[in-house]
């Protein structure tokens, strides 16, 4: 630690589970960048006050934003990227040279980059997403830039799925988007099936969808990082499907973050 | 860095010269305490705003305070220790269990502990301080608890020295305190002579006092840390006087700070 060390943060409540301070401080070290990331534990009602003050700390340059601040911080930003605008959520902020707050959301692009980075292909593929919440919206939005053939959104609350479809087709008129209910869906017309719900995070969670319904050549992707081998991915592996781990969505965000922060 | 790492700060403007983040982060490491100290660069006009927000960051526990915030932060504290009250300056703050701001000043006690730690004696000694500013006030106040025989304050602005004498004798009625002008002083009646001015910090600075005027057995102490060997200490050494380095004042504060923060 030096007087000149640049300080970044990871703002959350609760704080005990966050991994970003460890991950990014270690990346800074490896890249020989004089910077650290500290955990910043702030209750929801204090977010605005703290963010306005961090603006006044001249050696504080940005932070990753997680639960429960992702939506509320977007309202404090002077500028949002398209992903943050579409999702209404921000997972990284920085202060620009005028100390204005800039908010981005790298979840969607992170998923895409991670998926392509494992040498899977999205072009002309029929993609299915389970979920219509934060992560699903981010991934669906990012998918509209990837020349997929079609998108199917499957969600318990089917209205939420239709709402997402509507928003997506405003942006990308020619994209074919289907919506299904979780009680009645087919998957044998899909090449890539993504779990973008939180099912799999907790021990007793049910499997988010029936892998038996997928074709032998389909790829099963999860966004759950912990545990690495979710019930879904274990089942898919046993049935001989190609699988894609949740960790890649976060890991491949680091390149995007470095560009955003202009540090690598 | 972990999610649970306790965060401490060093608040200053300018920030580039501060040594505390390096020193304390290294002490935390050596003592296997899961904590770090970050530099916090804040302009004077933003101090109150930032301090009020740090109060809301639940994993932020305290900070060392330096130029130009030492006086102004004392007005934001809910509770001050005697040294901070006397000097009107704070060099460490912490948030207590109710997130109230507690301010202490360890400069005076730090000097005393450092001096005694080098096996010098203060009891029954005739002590002389050059200066009547922040550091001099802190050291003079702490000296009143050490059973010295007498104190002499020598300062360019003699009114400031008389004001300090007045404040000291209110606290310690029986203490013998003399005041002299820098143009006309004797030192052969002193056992310990302390430079508590900033003379010696910059290259072209004149020597703060004439070492030839001191007795052979006197001890010459400096509070300047950088350079370590000031013109004063070099001259004193050449004349065969015992010398005491500035660094001990800061180094011996770490024990006091650990108790204050309740971490060692």
Short mmCIF file of C-alpha atoms in Angstrom, two decimals:
data_model
loop_
_atom_site.label_atom_id
_atom_site.label_comp_id
_atom_site.label_asym_id
_atom_site.label_seq_id
_atom_site.Cartn_x
_atom_site.Cartn_y
_atom_site.Cartn_z
CA UNK A 1 0.00 0.00 0.00
CA UNK A 2 1.34 3.40 -1.00
CA UNK A 3 0.14 6.99 -0.75
CA UNK A 4 -0.41 6.84 -4.51
CA UNK A 5 -2.31 3.52 -4.53
CA UNK A 6 -5.57 3.90 -6.47
CA UNK A 7 -8.56 2.75 -4.48
CA UNK A 8 -11.50 0.82 -5.97
CA UNK A 9 -14.45 -0.61 -4.08
CA UNK A 10 -17.05 -3.34 -3.98
CA UNK A 11 -20.25 -1.98 -2.45
CA UNK A 12 -22.76 -4.43 -1.02
CA UNK A 13 -25.04 -5.39 1.84
CA UNK A 14 -24.48 -7.92 3.26
CA UNK A 15 -20.73 -7.81 2.57
CA UNK A 16 -19.38 -11.12 3.87
CA UNK A 17 -19.94 -13.12 0.68
CA UNK A 18 -18.34 -10.75 -1.86
CA UNK A 19 -15.43 -12.16 -3.86
CA UNK A 20 -14.53 -9.14 -6.01
CA UNK A 21 -12.10 -7.45 -3.54
CA UNK A 22 -9.99 -10.61 -3.43
CA UNK A 23 -10.22 -11.22 -7.19
CA UNK A 24 -9.47 -7.67 -8.33
CA UNK A 25 -6.75 -6.95 -5.77
CA UNK A 26 -5.05 -10.12 -6.97
CA UNK A 27 -5.45 -9.06 -10.64
CA UNK A 28 -4.01 -5.62 -9.82
CA UNK A 29 -1.01 -7.33 -8.19
CA UNK A 30 -0.45 -9.69 -11.11
CA UNK A 31 -0.68 -6.84 -13.60
CA UNK A 32 1.61 -4.70 -11.40
CA UNK A 33 -1.02 -1.98 -11.15
CA UNK A 34 -0.73 0.15 -8.00
CA UNK A 35 -4.38 -0.29 -6.96
CA UNK A 36 -6.57 -2.20 -4.53
CA UNK A 37 -10.24 -3.04 -4.18
CA UNK A 38 -11.80 -2.72 -0.74
CA UNK A 39 -15.16 -4.05 0.48
CA UNK A 40 -17.61 -1.20 1.21
CA UNK A 41 -20.46 -2.27 3.45
CA UNK A 42 -23.38 0.15 3.08
CA UNK A 43 -27.08 -0.23 3.93
CA UNK A 44 -29.53 0.56 1.08
CA UNK A 45 -30.81 3.74 2.74
CA UNK A 46 -27.27 5.18 2.88
CA UNK A 47 -26.22 4.47 -0.70
CA UNK A 48 -26.80 7.95 -2.11
CA UNK A 49 -25.04 9.68 0.76
CA UNK A 50 -21.99 7.41 0.51
CA UNK A 51 -21.76 7.59 -3.29
CA UNK A 52 -21.93 11.39 -3.19
CA UNK A 53 -19.04 11.41 -0.74
CA UNK A 54 -16.92 8.87 -2.61
CA UNK A 55 -17.10 11.39 -5.44
CA UNK A 56 -15.16 13.74 -3.16
CA UNK A 57 -12.42 11.21 -2.39
CA UNK A 58 -9.97 12.10 -5.15
CA UNK A 59 -8.03 8.83 -5.14
CA UNK A 60 -11.20 6.70 -5.29
CA UNK A 61 -11.84 5.78 -8.91
CA UNK A 62 -14.70 3.34 -9.16
CA UNK A 63 -16.41 0.27 -7.79
CA UNK A 64 -18.33 -2.84 -8.59
CA UNK A 65 -21.91 -2.72 -7.38
CA UNK A 66 -23.87 -5.68 -6.16
CA UNK A 67 -26.97 -6.63 -4.17
CA UNK A 68 -28.98 -4.60 -3.14
CA UNK A 69 -27.57 -1.48 -4.84
CA UNK A 70 -27.56 -2.37 -8.57
CA UNK A 71 -30.88 -0.70 -9.42
CA UNK A 72 -30.75 2.26 -7.04
CA UNK A 73 -27.23 3.32 -8.05
CA UNK A 74 -28.33 3.60 -11.69
CA UNK A 75 -30.49 6.56 -10.66
CA UNK A 76 -27.43 8.37 -9.27
CA UNK A 77 -25.40 8.07 -12.48
CA UNK A 78 -24.79 10.98 -14.82
CA UNK A 79 -24.31 8.58 -17.74
CA UNK A 80 -25.30 4.94 -18.33
CA UNK A 81 -24.18 2.56 -21.06
CA UNK A 82 -26.82 0.81 -23.21
CA UNK A 83 -26.74 -2.36 -21.12
CA UNK A 84 -27.35 -0.40 -17.90
CA UNK A 85 -30.11 1.63 -19.55
CA UNK A 86 -31.85 -1.51 -20.84
CA UNK A 87 -31.57 -3.47 -17.61
CA UNK A 88 -32.04 -0.53 -15.23
CA UNK A 89 -29.15 -2.00 -13.28
CA UNK A 90 -25.48 -1.10 -12.93
CA UNK A 91 -22.72 -3.45 -11.84
CA UNK A 92 -19.74 -1.12 -12.28
CA UNK A 93 -19.35 2.61 -11.77
CA UNK A 94 -16.43 4.93 -12.29
CA UNK A 95 -15.79 8.62 -11.75
CA UNK A 96 -14.67 10.33 -14.94
CA UNK A 97 -12.16 13.21 -15.09
CA UNK A 98 -14.86 15.64 -13.93
CA UNK A 99 -15.82 13.25 -11.11
CA UNK A 100 -19.13 12.49 -12.82
CA UNK A 101 -20.60 9.08 -12.03
CA UNK A 102 -20.65 6.72 -15.03
CA UNK A 103 -22.56 3.43 -14.73
CA UNK A 104 -22.20 0.29 -16.83
CA UNK A 105 -23.59 -3.22 -16.72
CA UNK A 106 -21.20 -5.93 -17.88
CA UNK A 107 -23.28 -8.99 -16.90
CA UNK A 108 -24.68 -9.60 -20.38
CA UNK A 109 -21.47 -8.95 -22.30
CA UNK A 110 -19.62 -10.93 -19.65
CA UNK A 111 -21.80 -13.96 -20.30
CA UNK A 112 -21.40 -13.65 -24.08
CA UNK A 113 -17.61 -13.18 -23.93
CA UNK A 114 -17.27 -16.07 -21.51
CA UNK A 115 -19.39 -18.33 -23.72
CA UNK A 116 -17.52 -17.45 -26.92
CA UNK A 117 -14.24 -17.69 -25.01
CA UNK A 118 -14.96 -21.39 -24.43
CA UNK A 119 -15.14 -21.77 -28.22
CA UNK A 120 -18.88 -22.15 -28.35
CA UNK A 121 -20.76 -20.41 -31.16
CA UNK A 122 -23.84 -18.19 -30.96
CA UNK A 123 -24.24 -17.16 -34.61
CA UNK A 124 -27.38 -18.77 -36.11
CA UNK A 125 -28.07 -20.66 -32.89
CA UNK A 126 -31.49 -21.10 -31.32
CA UNK A 127 -31.02 -19.87 -27.76
CA UNK A 128 -33.29 -20.39 -24.77
CA UNK A 129 -33.10 -18.47 -21.49
CA UNK A 130 -34.75 -19.56 -18.27
CA UNK A 131 -35.64 -16.52 -16.18
CA UNK A 132 -36.71 -12.94 -16.84
CA UNK A 133 -35.06 -11.19 -13.87
CA UNK A 134 -31.88 -9.10 -13.67
CA UNK A 135 -29.35 -11.54 -15.13
CA UNK A 136 -31.76 -12.88 -17.77
CA UNK A 137 -32.56 -9.36 -18.99
CA UNK A 138 -28.85 -8.51 -19.21
CA UNK A 139 -27.97 -11.69 -21.11
CA UNK A 140 -30.99 -11.45 -23.44
CA UNK A 141 -30.09 -7.87 -24.28
CA UNK A 142 -26.46 -8.77 -25.01
CA UNK A 143 -27.61 -11.73 -27.15
CA UNK A 144 -29.39 -9.34 -29.53
CA UNK A 145 -25.94 -8.26 -30.73
CA UNK A 146 -24.71 -11.77 -31.51
CA UNK A 147 -26.61 -12.86 -34.66
CA UNK A 148 -28.43 -15.67 -32.92
CA UNK A 149 -31.20 -17.26 -34.96
CA UNK A 150 -33.92 -17.06 -32.34
CA UNK A 151 -34.55 -16.55 -28.64
CA UNK A 152 -36.96 -18.32 -26.35
CA UNK A 153 -37.70 -16.91 -22.88
CA UNK A 154 -39.14 -19.30 -20.31
CA UNK A 155 -40.26 -17.94 -16.97
CA UNK A 156 -42.60 -18.80 -14.12
CA UNK A 157 -44.15 -15.33 -14.38
CA UNK A 158 -44.99 -15.35 -18.07
CA UNK A 159 -46.02 -11.67 -18.10
CA UNK A 160 -42.51 -10.71 -17.09
CA UNK A 161 -41.21 -12.80 -20.00
CA UNK A 162 -43.60 -11.09 -22.44
CA UNK A 163 -42.50 -7.71 -21.12
CA UNK A 164 -38.87 -8.62 -21.78
CA UNK A 165 -39.77 -9.85 -25.27
CA UNK A 166 -41.48 -6.53 -25.98
CA UNK A 167 -38.46 -4.53 -24.83
CA UNK A 168 -36.09 -6.71 -26.86
CA UNK A 169 -38.07 -6.46 -30.08
CA UNK A 170 -38.23 -2.67 -29.78
CA UNK A 171 -34.45 -2.71 -29.94
CA UNK A 172 -34.13 -5.53 -32.47
CA UNK A 173 -37.26 -5.65 -34.63
CA UNK A 174 -36.34 -8.68 -36.74
CA UNK A 175 -35.35 -10.93 -33.83
CA UNK A 176 -37.60 -13.94 -33.40
CA UNK A 177 -38.54 -14.16 -29.70
CA UNK A 178 -40.80 -16.85 -28.22
CA UNK A 179 -42.19 -17.00 -24.71
CA UNK A 180 -43.13 -20.11 -22.75
CA UNK A 181 -44.42 -21.00 -19.33
CA UNK A 182 -42.29 -23.19 -17.04
CA UNK A 183 -45.10 -25.75 -16.84
CA UNK A 184 -45.30 -26.37 -20.55
CA UNK A 185 -42.22 -25.93 -22.69
CA UNK A 186 -40.25 -27.73 -25.35
CA UNK A 187 -36.47 -27.58 -25.64
CA UNK A 188 -35.77 -29.89 -28.57
CA UNK A 189 -35.82 -26.86 -30.89
CA UNK A 190 -32.97 -25.15 -28.98
CA UNK A 191 -29.19 -25.34 -29.40
CA UNK A 192 -28.16 -23.41 -26.29
CA UNK A 193 -30.15 -23.39 -23.05
CA UNK A 194 -29.14 -20.97 -20.30
CA UNK A 195 -30.25 -21.01 -16.69
CA UNK A 196 -30.44 -17.32 -15.75
CA UNK A 197 -32.58 -17.87 -12.65
CA UNK A 198 -31.12 -18.14 -9.15
CA UNK A 199 -32.13 -21.83 -8.92
CA UNK A 200 -29.08 -23.85 -7.97
CA UNK A 201 -27.64 -21.29 -5.58
CA UNK A 202 -29.15 -22.95 -2.52
CA UNK A 203 -28.83 -26.59 -1.53
CA UNK A 204 -32.48 -27.60 -1.72
CA UNK A 205 -33.23 -25.79 -5.00
CA UNK A 206 -35.05 -27.76 -7.67
CA UNK A 207 -33.39 -28.15 -11.06
CA UNK A 208 -34.41 -25.15 -13.24
CA UNK A 209 -35.46 -27.28 -16.23
CA UNK A 210 -35.73 -30.84 -17.48
CA UNK A 211 -32.50 -31.69 -19.33
CA UNK A 212 -34.18 -34.77 -20.83
CA UNK A 213 -36.16 -32.40 -23.02
CA UNK A 214 -32.99 -31.08 -24.69
CA UNK A 215 -31.32 -32.61 -27.73
CA UNK A 216 -28.06 -34.53 -27.45
CA UNK A 217 -26.07 -31.77 -29.20
CA UNK A 218 -27.39 -28.91 -27.10
CA UNK A 219 -25.20 -26.85 -24.78
CA UNK A 220 -26.38 -26.30 -21.21
CA UNK A 221 -25.13 -23.10 -19.55
CA UNK A 222 -25.54 -21.94 -15.97
CA UNK A 223 -24.94 -18.53 -14.40
CA UNK A 224 -24.66 -19.93 -10.86
CA UNK A 225 -21.03 -19.70 -9.76
CA UNK A 226 -21.23 -21.27 -6.35
CA UNK A 227 -21.52 -24.29 -6.33
CA UNK A 228 -19.52 -24.70 -9.52
CA UNK A 229 -21.20 -28.01 -10.36
CA UNK A 230 -24.88 -27.23 -9.97
CA UNK A 231 -27.55 -29.93 -10.05
CA UNK A 232 -28.34 -28.71 -13.58
CA UNK A 233 -24.78 -29.01 -14.88
CA UNK A 234 -24.22 -32.37 -13.18
CA UNK A 235 -27.37 -33.76 -14.77
CA UNK A 236 -26.45 -32.33 -18.18
CA UNK A 237 -22.96 -33.80 -17.96
CA UNK A 238 -24.37 -37.22 -17.04
CA UNK A 239 -26.65 -37.05 -20.06
CA UNK A 240 -23.67 -36.27 -22.31
CA UNK A 241 -24.51 -32.62 -22.98
CA UNK A 242 -21.84 -29.95 -23.38
CA UNK A 243 -21.88 -27.67 -20.35
CA UNK A 244 -20.82 -24.10 -19.59
CA UNK A 245 -19.94 -22.98 -16.05
CA UNK A 246 -21.29 -19.88 -14.30
CA UNK A 247 -17.86 -18.56 -13.36
CA UNK A 248 -17.04 -17.52 -16.94
CA UNK A 249 -19.67 -14.77 -16.83
CA UNK A 250 -17.73 -12.99 -14.06
CA UNK A 251 -14.22 -13.97 -15.12
CA UNK A 252 -14.64 -12.59 -18.61
CA UNK A 253 -15.92 -9.29 -17.23
CA UNK A 254 -12.45 -8.37 -15.98
CA UNK A 255 -11.25 -7.44 -19.48
CA UNK A 256 -14.30 -5.24 -20.00
CA UNK A 257 -13.81 -3.68 -16.57
CA UNK A 258 -10.16 -2.89 -17.28
CA UNK A 259 -11.16 -1.02 -20.46
CA UNK A 260 -13.97 0.78 -18.62
CA UNK A 261 -11.63 1.91 -15.84
CA UNK A 262 -8.90 2.62 -18.42
CA UNK A 263 -6.32 0.66 -16.46
CA UNK A 264 -5.49 -2.22 -18.82
CA UNK B 1 -8.01 -8.68 0.60
CA UNK B 2 -11.17 -10.38 1.80
CA UNK B 3 -14.83 -9.44 2.11
CA UNK B 4 -14.25 -9.31 5.87
CA UNK B 5 -11.09 -7.17 5.75
CA UNK B 6 -11.43 -4.20 8.11
CA UNK B 7 -10.73 -0.92 6.38
CA UNK B 8 -8.83 1.98 7.98
CA UNK B 9 -7.83 5.23 6.31
CA UNK B 10 -5.31 8.03 6.21
CA UNK B 11 -7.06 11.27 5.25
CA UNK B 12 -4.96 14.10 3.86
CA UNK B 13 -4.52 16.77 1.21
CA UNK B 14 -2.14 16.55 -0.55
CA UNK B 15 -1.92 12.77 -0.30
CA UNK B 16 1.28 11.84 -2.13
CA UNK B 17 3.62 12.19 0.86
CA UNK B 18 1.68 10.13 3.44
CA UNK B 19 3.50 7.13 4.89
CA UNK B 20 0.83 5.77 7.24
CA UNK B 21 -0.98 3.49 4.71
CA UNK B 22 2.27 1.65 3.98
CA UNK B 23 3.32 1.52 7.65
CA UNK B 24 0.00 0.38 9.09
CA UNK B 25 -0.86 -2.09 6.31
CA UNK B 26 2.54 -3.66 6.93
CA UNK B 27 1.92 -3.76 10.71
CA UNK B 28 -1.50 -5.37 10.13
CA UNK B 29 0.20 -8.01 7.97
CA UNK B 30 2.93 -8.71 10.51
CA UNK B 31 0.40 -8.98 13.32
CA UNK B 32 -1.85 -11.19 11.12
CA UNK B 33 -4.74 -8.76 11.50
CA UNK B 34 -7.23 -8.86 8.60
CA UNK B 35 -7.15 -5.10 7.96
CA UNK B 36 -5.69 -2.50 5.62
CA UNK B 37 -5.14 1.24 5.62
CA UNK B 38 -5.98 3.15 2.45
CA UNK B 39 -5.03 6.71 1.51
CA UNK B 40 -8.11 8.99 1.41
CA UNK B 41 -7.50 12.16 -0.57
CA UNK B 42 -10.04 14.82 0.42
CA UNK B 43 -10.01 18.60 -0.01
CA UNK B 44 -10.59 20.66 3.18
CA UNK B 45 -14.04 21.87 2.07
CA UNK B 46 -15.25 18.27 1.67
CA UNK B 47 -14.04 16.87 4.99
CA UNK B 48 -17.34 17.02 6.85
CA UNK B 49 -19.30 15.45 4.00
CA UNK B 50 -16.82 12.58 3.62
CA UNK B 51 -16.52 11.91 7.36
CA UNK B 52 -20.30 11.79 7.72
CA UNK B 53 -20.44 9.20 4.95
CA UNK B 54 -17.56 7.09 6.25
CA UNK B 55 -19.71 6.77 9.35
CA UNK B 56 -22.20 4.90 7.13
CA UNK B 57 -19.61 2.47 5.74
CA UNK B 58 -20.00 -0.33 8.27
CA UNK B 59 -16.62 -2.00 7.66
CA UNK B 60 -14.71 1.30 7.95
CA UNK B 61 -13.39 1.60 11.49
CA UNK B 62 -11.12 4.60 11.81
CA UNK B 63 -8.37 6.70 10.31
CA UNK B 64 -5.32 8.75 10.96
CA UNK B 65 -5.82 12.42 10.22
CA UNK B 66 -3.16 14.73 8.91
CA UNK B 67 -2.66 18.10 7.21
CA UNK B 68 -4.93 20.04 6.67
CA UNK B 69 -7.71 18.22 8.54
CA UNK B 70 -6.37 17.86 12.11
CA UNK B 71 -8.13 20.92 13.54
CA UNK B 72 -11.35 20.83 11.53
CA UNK B 73 -12.05 17.15 12.22
CA UNK B 74 -11.92 17.81 15.97
CA UNK B 75 -15.13 19.84 15.57
CA UNK B 76 -16.90 16.81 14.04
CA UNK B 77 -16.07 14.47 16.93
CA UNK B 78 -18.61 13.38 19.51
CA UNK B 79 -15.84 12.77 22.06
CA UNK B 80 -12.22 13.97 22.31
CA UNK B 81 -9.44 12.75 24.59
CA UNK B 82 -7.60 15.26 26.82
CA UNK B 83 -4.73 15.65 24.36
CA UNK B 84 -7.11 16.46 21.50
CA UNK B 85 -9.07 18.87 23.71
CA UNK B 86 -5.91 20.67 24.81
CA UNK B 87 -4.36 20.92 21.35
CA UNK B 88 -7.61 21.43 19.43
CA UNK B 89 -6.24 18.88 16.98
CA UNK B 90 -6.95 15.21 16.30
CA UNK B 91 -4.59 12.77 14.61
CA UNK B 92 -6.66 9.59 14.96
CA UNK B 93 -10.38 8.98 14.86
CA UNK B 94 -12.42 5.84 15.29
CA UNK B 95 -16.09 4.99 15.10
CA UNK B 96 -17.33 3.39 18.32
CA UNK B 97 -20.00 0.66 18.51
CA UNK B 98 -22.73 3.27 17.97
CA UNK B 99 -20.77 4.72 15.01
CA UNK B 100 -20.01 7.88 17.02
CA UNK B 101 -16.82 9.68 16.02
CA UNK B 102 -14.12 9.59 18.71
CA UNK B 103 -11.01 11.76 18.26
CA UNK B 104 -7.62 11.42 19.92
CA UNK B 105 -4.24 13.07 19.55
CA UNK B 106 -1.26 10.79 20.08
CA UNK B 107 1.51 13.18 18.99
CA UNK B 108 2.49 14.25 22.51
CA UNK B 109 2.28 10.81 24.11
CA UNK B 110 4.01 9.41 21.02
CA UNK B 111 6.96 11.72 21.55
CA UNK B 112 7.18 10.88 25.27
CA UNK B 113 6.93 7.11 24.73
CA UNK B 114 9.49 7.25 21.94
CA UNK B 115 11.89 9.27 24.09
CA UNK B 116 11.54 7.01 27.12
CA UNK B 117 11.73 3.98 24.84
CA UNK B 118 15.27 5.03 23.89
CA UNK B 119 16.13 4.81 27.60
CA UNK B 120 16.29 8.54 28.12
CA UNK B 121 14.84 9.96 31.33
CA UNK B 122 12.42 12.87 31.77
CA UNK B 123 11.86 12.79 35.53
CA UNK B 124 13.47 15.86 37.19
CA UNK B 125 14.88 17.03 33.86
CA UNK B 126 14.91 20.62 32.66
CA UNK B 127 13.26 20.45 29.25
CA UNK B 128 13.25 23.08 26.53
CA UNK B 129 10.93 23.12 23.50
CA UNK B 130 11.49 25.19 20.40
CA UNK B 131 8.16 26.07 18.82
CA UNK B 132 4.64 26.80 20.04
CA UNK B 133 2.62 25.36 17.13
CA UNK B 134 0.69 22.08 16.83
CA UNK B 135 3.45 19.59 17.65
CA UNK B 136 4.98 21.79 20.37
CA UNK B 137 1.61 22.18 22.10
CA UNK B 138 1.01 18.42 21.99
CA UNK B 139 4.46 17.57 23.36
CA UNK B 140 4.35 20.29 26.04
CA UNK B 141 0.97 19.04 27.20
CA UNK B 142 2.17 15.44 27.38
CA UNK B 143 5.31 16.55 29.27
CA UNK B 144 3.16 17.87 32.11
CA UNK B 145 2.44 14.25 33.01
CA UNK B 146 6.09 13.19 33.19
CA UNK B 147 7.47 14.81 36.39
CA UNK B 148 9.93 17.01 34.54
CA UNK B 149 11.61 19.66 36.70
CA UNK B 150 10.91 22.63 34.46
CA UNK B 151 9.88 23.61 30.96
CA UNK B 152 11.20 26.40 28.77
CA UNK B 153 9.31 27.41 25.62
CA UNK B 154 11.25 29.29 22.97
CA UNK B 155 9.39 30.67 19.97
CA UNK B 156 9.74 33.36 17.33
CA UNK B 157 6.25 34.62 18.22
CA UNK B 158 6.70 35.05 21.93
CA UNK B 159 3.00 35.79 22.54
CA UNK B 160 2.14 32.35 21.25
CA UNK B 161 4.65 30.89 23.70
CA UNK B 162 3.14 32.87 26.60
CA UNK B 163 -0.32 31.68 25.59
CA UNK B 164 0.88 28.07 25.69
CA UNK B 165 2.50 28.67 29.09
CA UNK B 166 -0.79 30.05 30.40
CA UNK B 167 -2.76 27.04 29.16
CA UNK B 168 -0.19 24.62 30.60
CA UNK B 169 -0.14 26.22 34.04
CA UNK B 170 -3.93 26.11 34.24
CA UNK B 171 -3.64 22.35 33.93
CA UNK B 172 -0.51 21.97 36.03
CA UNK B 173 -0.30 24.84 38.52
CA UNK B 174 3.03 23.93 40.12
CA UNK B 175 4.95 23.43 36.85
CA UNK B 176 7.74 25.93 36.32
CA UNK B 177 7.42 27.28 32.77
CA UNK B 178 9.76 29.89 31.25
CA UNK B 179 9.36 31.66 27.93
CA UNK B 180 12.13 33.02 25.72
CA UNK B 181 12.49 34.74 22.40
CA UNK B 182 14.49 33.04 19.62
CA UNK B 183 16.82 36.04 19.44
CA UNK B 184 17.91 35.88 23.03
CA UNK B 185 17.93 32.56 24.82
CA UNK B 186 20.18 30.44 27.00
CA UNK B 187 20.29 26.65 26.87
CA UNK B 188 23.00 25.80 29.39
CA UNK B 189 20.30 25.38 32.05
CA UNK B 190 18.52 22.64 30.03
CA UNK B 191 18.99 18.86 29.99
CA UNK B 192 16.74 18.04 27.03
CA UNK B 193 16.18 20.38 24.08
CA UNK B 194 13.49 19.50 21.56
CA UNK B 195 12.98 21.00 18.13
CA UNK B 196 9.19 21.03 17.69
CA UNK B 197 9.21 23.54 14.81
CA UNK B 198 9.12 22.50 11.15
CA UNK B 199 12.67 23.80 10.61
CA UNK B 200 14.73 21.03 9.05
CA UNK B 201 11.96 19.68 6.83
CA UNK B 202 13.12 21.65 3.79
CA UNK B 203 16.62 21.71 2.34
CA UNK B 204 17.42 25.38 2.84
CA UNK B 205 16.01 25.62 6.38
CA UNK B 206 18.22 27.26 8.99
CA UNK B 207 19.14 25.26 12.08
CA UNK B 208 16.40 25.81 14.71
CA UNK B 209 18.83 26.67 17.52
CA UNK B 210 22.51 27.06 18.33
CA UNK B 211 23.77 23.72 19.66
CA UNK B 212 26.92 25.44 20.97
CA UNK B 213 24.74 26.98 23.66
CA UNK B 214 23.83 23.56 25.09
CA UNK B 215 25.85 21.68 27.69
CA UNK B 216 27.91 18.62 26.79
CA UNK B 217 25.52 16.26 28.62
CA UNK B 218 22.34 17.59 27.06
CA UNK B 219 20.11 15.53 24.78
CA UNK B 220 19.04 17.05 21.47
CA UNK B 221 15.73 15.77 20.08
CA UNK B 222 14.09 16.49 16.74
CA UNK B 223 10.53 15.83 15.54
CA UNK B 224 11.48 16.03 11.85
CA UNK B 225 11.32 12.54 10.37
CA UNK B 226 12.42 13.24 6.83
CA UNK B 227 15.38 13.74 6.48
CA UNK B 228 16.33 11.45 9.33
CA UNK B 229 19.62 13.26 9.95
CA UNK B 230 18.59 16.89 10.10
CA UNK B 231 21.11 19.72 10.16
CA UNK B 232 20.32 20.02 13.89
CA UNK B 233 21.00 16.37 14.71
CA UNK B 234 24.13 16.25 12.55
CA UNK B 235 25.53 19.30 14.32
CA UNK B 236 24.60 17.91 17.74
CA UNK B 237 26.24 14.58 16.93
CA UNK B 238 29.42 16.31 15.77
CA UNK B 239 29.52 18.22 19.05
CA UNK B 240 29.21 14.97 21.00
CA UNK B 241 25.63 15.47 22.20
CA UNK B 242 23.20 12.58 22.62
CA UNK B 243 20.55 12.79 19.92
CA UNK B 244 16.97 11.56 19.48
CA UNK B 245 15.45 11.00 16.03
CA UNK B 246 12.08 12.31 14.85
CA UNK B 247 10.84 8.92 13.68
CA UNK B 248 10.34 7.64 17.24
CA UNK B 249 7.44 10.05 17.79
CA UNK B 250 5.44 8.29 15.04
CA UNK B 251 6.77 4.77 15.55
CA UNK B 252 5.82 4.70 19.21
CA UNK B 253 2.30 5.89 18.40
CA UNK B 254 1.45 2.51 16.88
CA UNK B 255 1.06 0.87 20.30
CA UNK B 256 -1.25 3.66 21.44
CA UNK B 257 -3.20 3.43 18.18
CA UNK B 258 -3.67 -0.32 18.54
CA UNK B 259 -5.17 0.18 22.01
CA UNK B 260 -7.36 3.02 20.75
CA UNK B 261 -8.69 0.92 17.86
CA UNK B 262 -8.89 -2.12 20.16
CA UNK B 263 -7.04 -4.31 17.69
CA UNK B 264 -3.82 -5.16 19.59
#
